[in-house]
Amino acid sequence: MKEKLKAAFVEQYNTEPLIVRSPGRVNIIGEHTDYNEGFVLPAAIDKSIYAAISKRGDYKLGLYALNYNETIECNMEDIRPSKSWSTYIMGVTDQLLKKGCRISGFNIAVDGDVPLGAGLSSSAALECSVLFALNELFSLGLSKMDMILIAQKAEHAFAGVKCGIMDMFASMHGREGHVMKLDCRSLEHEYVPLKMDGYSLVLFNTNIQHSLASTAYNERRQQCEQGVAWIRERWPAVNSLRDADVSMLRTAVKKQDELVYRRCLYVVQEIQRLEEACEDLKAGNLQALGQKMFLTHRGLSKEYEVSCKELDLLVDSVIGRKEVLGARMMGGGFGGCTINIIRNDAVEQLSGETAAVYKKLTGIDMSTIVVKTSGGTEKLSA
Ligand code: GLA
């Protein structure tokens, strides 16, 4: 991947680039909790976005996406959001300019093997790779945490998704063989070894993504904020759903709006569930962890309503299989992948069977990705 990108870059821009790799991510448990100041349990994976970059002598950007075989050139003052892949590169560049970082024109080429739109955070990986590359190229002196926050702002401003911090954090800070328990309020994190003992993390990709995903995402976030606002009328010290409990929700939210209550109930339970699931993982109790994943899926599907029939079908089809310890939809929802804990010797047969059922009932091909953990964003040696 790196060699191919380097060769394409040299052919396009006639100079040797600096190359950065930034991975996609999975999340074991703790979904839609990051923007509620809760915890998440992601890991960076062995699927990455690669960015090759070099300086230009002017104030223009030359952008090249190998997998779309598309090049774009624009002036720095013409940077604006669009529906194209380039919006992520423009978005982080725009944030750097707004922060007063001293950058001039650059050429960049990107490539990668993170499946797009599959809920593996290809966009965060792209943003992080570009930021890291620009930070190196122009010696901006930004820390990984600075870059995480800049990438999140870029996603809000240019992609229009009011996302939390999980995806960028996981991409930047991944560590091979580990998941990260991230406290999204304090931003403190702890690495927890991922002991899989005869089991694998397997993704089943629905290969669909509904267009309402980003609107629905922002709407869920608003509903959580509404719930907090009602709680605060009675308990002003509550700043987020992290501070709330079920009895507060019953007293202050249920009578106002049943739907907002259900949304908040899922989040409060999920924050609690993650604490316990993380203890299960530390104790090597994958059975107990897997059971919690099924509960998370039910909450996401019935209370939070961010699943879809294809995701539900993939989870339902593995429930009760003794070789599967847990399964749930992963990420923002409305498409993308389910994450499963499957016994190693059963992965191939089970994914074949599931794909056949899925094809029969939906007409769509399902793909399987066996996930390995990886390190975070890094500069690659020449
Ligand atoms: C998307 C967002 C994350 C997070 C997840 C749901 O991936 O980008 O910030 O909210 O959805 O857990």
XYZ file of C-alpha atoms and ligand atoms in Angstrom:
394
model
C 0.000 0.000 0.000
C 2.740 2.431 1.010
C 4.928 1.654 -2.028
C 2.020 2.005 -4.435
C 1.048 5.343 -2.907
C 4.625 6.596 -3.019
C 5.013 5.635 -6.677
C 1.708 7.296 -7.601
C 2.696 10.436 -5.701
C 6.076 10.682 -7.415
C 4.455 10.214 -10.798
C 1.809 12.867 -10.117
C 3.885 15.499 -8.296
C 7.467 14.673 -9.247
C 8.944 14.693 -5.764
C 9.482 12.326 -2.803
C 6.698 12.545 -0.176
C 6.508 12.121 3.574
C 4.074 9.293 4.372
C 1.708 8.895 7.321
C -0.558 5.992 8.294
C -3.677 6.402 10.409
C -5.905 3.410 11.259
C -9.660 2.820 11.322
C -11.248 1.599 14.533
C -13.686 -0.826 16.088
C -15.541 -0.300 19.337
C -16.138 -3.252 21.647
C -18.898 -1.601 23.667
C -20.026 1.909 24.684
C -21.961 3.215 21.687
C -23.367 6.762 21.480
C -21.828 7.423 24.875
C -18.891 9.621 23.802
C -20.895 12.815 23.213
C -22.671 12.158 26.532
C -19.360 12.335 28.420
C -19.456 8.587 29.077
C -16.885 5.880 28.336
C -16.013 4.015 25.132
C -13.865 0.936 24.506
C -12.386 1.228 21.003
C -9.302 -0.274 19.361
C -7.377 0.849 16.285
C -7.362 -1.824 13.560
C -5.070 -3.127 10.857
C -6.937 -1.228 8.142
C -5.595 2.261 7.537
C -5.613 5.432 5.493
C -2.234 6.480 4.110
C -1.385 10.084 3.234
C 1.653 11.119 1.160
C 2.494 14.808 1.291
C 5.011 17.448 0.192
C 5.233 21.244 0.151
C 4.481 23.401 -2.881
C 5.968 26.792 -3.621
C 2.571 28.550 -3.750
C -0.695 28.785 -1.808
C -2.542 26.017 -3.583
C -3.631 22.525 -2.581
C -3.173 19.569 -4.919
C -5.320 16.637 -3.767
C -5.283 13.145 -5.189
C -7.376 10.139 -4.079
C -6.014 6.929 -5.553
C -9.104 4.835 -4.955
C -11.301 7.362 -6.801
C -8.536 8.075 -9.321
C -9.427 11.735 -8.947
C -7.327 14.886 -8.574
C -8.449 18.312 -7.396
C -6.567 21.598 -7.270
C -7.709 24.695 -5.406
C -6.439 27.922 -3.863
C -6.179 28.044 -0.092
C -8.750 30.844 0.044
C -11.243 28.672 -1.858
C -11.396 25.942 0.781
C -15.018 25.046 1.517
C -17.159 21.994 2.413
C -18.399 19.669 -0.312
C -19.893 16.208 -0.700
C -16.609 14.831 -2.054
C -13.836 12.922 -0.246
C -11.816 16.142 -0.380
C -14.050 17.769 2.246
C -12.169 15.920 5.020
C -8.796 17.219 3.836
C -10.190 20.718 3.297
C -11.916 20.561 6.691
C -8.757 19.962 8.708
C -6.772 22.464 6.609
C -9.470 25.056 7.266
C -9.258 24.410 11.023
C -5.468 24.823 10.994
C -5.785 28.130 9.130
C -8.450 29.305 11.592
C -6.096 28.457 14.474
C -3.438 30.633 12.866
C -1.083 27.747 12.019
C 1.531 28.768 9.484
C 0.996 26.520 6.506
C 1.404 27.160 2.804
C 0.458 25.140 -0.264
C 0.919 21.355 -0.355
C 0.307 18.328 -2.540
C -1.270 15.300 -0.937
C -2.233 11.849 -2.180
C -4.355 9.455 -0.125
C -5.111 5.769 -0.315
C -6.242 3.108 2.115
C -7.912 -0.169 2.883
C -10.476 0.982 5.450
C -13.816 0.099 3.833
C -15.700 3.366 3.230
C -19.071 3.914 4.892
C -18.758 0.709 6.909
C -18.668 2.400 10.314
C -14.918 1.856 10.726
C -14.176 5.580 10.840
C -12.489 5.988 7.500
C -13.228 9.711 7.687
C -11.572 10.139 11.091
C -8.590 8.113 9.853
C -8.306 10.383 6.816
C -8.544 13.537 8.930
C -5.960 12.252 11.403
C -3.545 11.182 8.672
C -3.728 14.583 6.976
C -3.345 16.509 10.238
C -0.408 14.411 11.348
C 1.225 14.858 7.935
C 0.712 18.636 7.942
C 2.001 18.858 11.508
C 5.209 17.083 10.426
C 5.589 18.927 7.133
C 5.217 22.432 8.571
C 6.610 21.663 12.072
C 3.447 22.973 13.710
C 4.228 21.503 17.129
C 0.725 20.132 17.687
C 0.228 17.257 20.136
C -1.885 14.217 19.265
C -4.590 15.579 21.572
C -4.563 18.945 19.743
C -4.987 17.096 16.463
C -7.828 14.936 17.801
C -9.782 18.030 18.813
C -9.059 19.749 15.493
C -10.246 16.689 13.541
C -13.450 16.572 15.567
C -14.119 20.271 14.858
C -13.473 19.699 11.156
C -16.016 16.874 11.116
C -18.592 19.163 12.765
C -17.919 22.080 10.432
C -17.278 20.397 7.067
C -18.968 16.982 7.220
C -21.871 18.359 9.284
C -21.843 15.474 11.781
C -21.758 16.525 15.437
C -19.665 13.493 16.280
C -18.019 12.694 19.592
C -14.318 12.202 20.123
C -14.010 8.406 19.996
C -13.059 7.869 16.350
C -10.214 10.367 16.188
C -8.947 9.372 19.596
C -8.854 5.678 18.707
C -7.111 6.323 15.405
C -4.409 8.513 16.959
C -3.779 6.540 20.139
C -4.295 2.887 19.139
C -1.957 0.255 20.577
C -1.478 -3.234 19.170
C -3.073 -5.955 21.308
C -5.071 -3.447 23.327
C -8.353 -1.616 23.540
C -8.602 1.826 25.064
C -10.968 2.621 27.883
C -11.524 6.300 27.233
C -13.269 8.597 29.646
C -14.852 11.087 27.252
C -15.254 13.676 29.997
C -11.718 13.891 31.375
C -10.153 12.436 28.182
C -8.057 10.174 30.402
C -7.490 6.751 28.938
C -6.305 3.368 30.009
C -5.021 0.578 27.730
C -6.652 -2.772 28.427
C -5.100 -5.912 26.887
C -7.459 -7.627 24.469
C -7.154 -11.273 25.518
C -9.190 -13.191 22.953
C -8.174 -16.733 23.951
C -9.347 -18.797 20.996
C -11.843 -16.189 19.801
C -11.744 -13.499 17.099
C -13.304 -10.115 16.581
C -15.222 -10.443 13.353
C -17.131 -7.769 11.475
C -20.078 -8.571 9.251
C -20.552 -5.699 6.826
C -24.145 -5.066 5.723
C -22.680 -3.141 2.786
C -25.368 -0.546 3.113
C -25.458 2.949 4.511
C -28.663 4.925 4.802
C -28.518 8.547 3.790
C -30.423 9.631 6.921
C -27.518 8.527 9.134
C -25.982 11.952 9.778
C -29.320 13.730 10.318
C -30.476 11.013 12.718
C -27.126 11.148 14.533
C -27.445 14.894 15.173
C -31.067 14.401 16.240
C -30.066 11.762 18.837
C -27.489 14.130 20.229
C -30.137 16.845 20.570
C -32.529 14.481 22.324
C -29.837 13.656 24.879
C -29.199 17.366 25.419
C -32.945 17.926 25.894
C -33.042 15.187 28.533
C -30.143 16.806 30.395
C -31.842 20.214 30.246
C -34.973 18.768 31.939
C -32.914 17.021 34.601
C -30.984 20.213 35.328
C -34.203 22.068 36.210
C -34.288 19.887 39.304
C -30.611 18.839 39.663
C -28.472 21.760 38.373
C -25.221 19.904 39.074
C -25.958 17.416 36.257
C -23.917 18.406 33.212
C -24.423 15.422 30.960
C -26.052 11.983 30.945
C -22.848 10.740 32.596
C -24.093 12.413 35.794
C -27.659 11.120 35.497
C -29.269 7.947 36.844
C -32.450 6.086 35.966
C -34.476 7.562 38.824
C -33.640 11.101 37.655
C -34.809 10.166 34.173
C -38.062 8.789 35.555
C -38.737 11.893 37.607
C -37.632 14.616 35.226
C -37.766 13.263 31.662
C -40.404 10.517 31.353
C -43.364 12.778 31.992
C -42.065 15.385 29.545
C -41.428 13.121 26.576
C -41.481 9.344 26.400
C -39.208 9.205 23.340
C -36.499 11.414 24.877
C -36.781 9.276 28.005
C -36.077 6.095 26.030
C -33.086 7.656 24.290
C -31.610 8.813 27.609
C -32.384 5.513 29.332
C -30.321 3.622 26.749
C -27.348 5.980 27.230
C -27.410 5.860 31.044
C -27.584 2.051 30.963
C -24.855 1.793 28.333
C -22.434 3.938 30.353
C -22.984 1.605 33.312
C -22.748 -1.481 31.096
C -19.356 -0.441 29.762
C -17.875 -0.279 33.254
C -18.961 -3.862 33.892
C -17.970 -5.077 30.418
C -14.494 -3.668 30.874
C -14.144 -5.607 34.120
C -15.274 -8.744 32.242
C -12.558 -8.173 29.669
C -9.895 -7.652 32.337
C -11.014 -10.870 34.040
C -10.881 -12.751 30.723
C -14.616 -13.424 30.920
C -15.534 -13.097 27.248
C -18.849 -14.888 27.832
C -20.079 -12.154 30.159
C -18.735 -9.431 27.857
C -20.521 -11.009 24.892
C -23.854 -11.103 26.725
C -23.532 -7.377 27.331
C -22.922 -6.801 23.626
C -26.273 -8.427 22.860
C -27.926 -6.144 25.433
C -26.274 -3.118 23.838
C -27.648 -4.145 20.472
C -31.134 -4.467 21.855
C -30.868 -0.987 23.396
C -29.523 0.539 20.180
C -32.242 -1.136 18.147
C -35.310 -0.695 20.382
C -34.625 2.333 22.599
C -32.099 4.420 20.720
C -33.420 3.314 17.304
C -30.223 3.665 15.289
C -30.187 0.131 13.907
C -31.850 -0.999 10.668
C -33.366 -4.248 9.468
C -30.132 -5.456 7.875
C -28.114 -4.967 11.086
C -30.869 -6.582 13.170
C -30.929 -9.516 10.788
C -27.186 -10.091 11.144
C -27.368 -9.998 14.935
C -30.511 -12.149 15.119
C -28.969 -14.777 12.887
C -26.121 -15.464 15.349
C -28.118 -15.341 18.595
C -28.148 -18.764 20.234
C -25.097 -20.045 18.310
C -22.717 -21.427 20.915
C -19.665 -20.436 18.869
C -20.743 -16.775 19.081
C -20.259 -15.074 22.449
C -21.629 -11.675 21.506
C -22.787 -9.523 18.602
C -24.103 -6.025 18.084
C -24.265 -3.213 15.580
C -21.238 -0.934 15.782
C -20.703 2.816 15.337
C -23.253 5.486 14.463
C -25.758 3.022 12.985
C -28.208 2.795 10.038
C -25.850 0.465 8.195
C -22.190 -0.471 8.396
C -21.038 -3.504 10.362
C -21.942 -5.725 13.255
C -19.104 -6.715 15.583
C -19.043 -10.340 16.738
C -16.943 -12.443 19.100
C -16.647 -15.804 17.324
C -14.680 -18.950 18.154
C -11.682 -19.113 15.804
C -12.467 -22.500 14.299
C -16.034 -21.467 13.461
C -15.389 -18.111 11.771
C -15.272 -19.350 8.215
C -18.292 -21.591 8.302
C -20.430 -19.186 10.291
C -19.675 -16.233 8.054
C -20.483 -18.337 4.994
C -23.816 -19.373 6.467
C -24.673 -15.866 7.617
C -23.790 -14.399 4.230
C -26.064 -16.940 2.530
C -29.035 -16.100 4.792
C -28.362 -12.389 4.371
C -28.230 -12.643 0.601
C -31.427 -14.663 0.487
C -33.378 -12.228 2.648
C -31.964 -8.910 1.406
C -30.445 -9.611 -1.994
C -27.222 -7.945 -0.763
C -23.748 -9.471 -0.449
C -22.378 -9.416 3.084
C -18.630 -9.191 3.622
C -16.579 -10.482 6.527
C -13.607 -8.706 8.078
C -11.544 -10.434 10.768
C -10.063 -7.612 12.803
C -6.578 -7.326 14.270
C -5.647 -4.426 16.534
C -2.897 -2.002 15.551
C -0.895 0.999 16.678
C -2.117 4.575 16.196
C -1.271 7.349 13.731
C 2.410 7.358 12.754
C 4.912 8.623 10.247
C 6.287 5.789 8.119
C 9.968 5.532 7.418
C 11.054 6.506 3.911
C -19.880 7.677 15.232
C -19.297 8.948 15.841
C -18.680 8.665 17.206
C -19.636 7.910 18.110
C -20.264 6.720 17.373
C -21.359 6.066 18.178
O -18.840 6.787 14.932
O -18.348 9.527 14.987
O -18.249 9.867 17.803
O -20.609 8.761 18.634
O -20.801 7.082 16.121
O -20.842 5.513 19.334
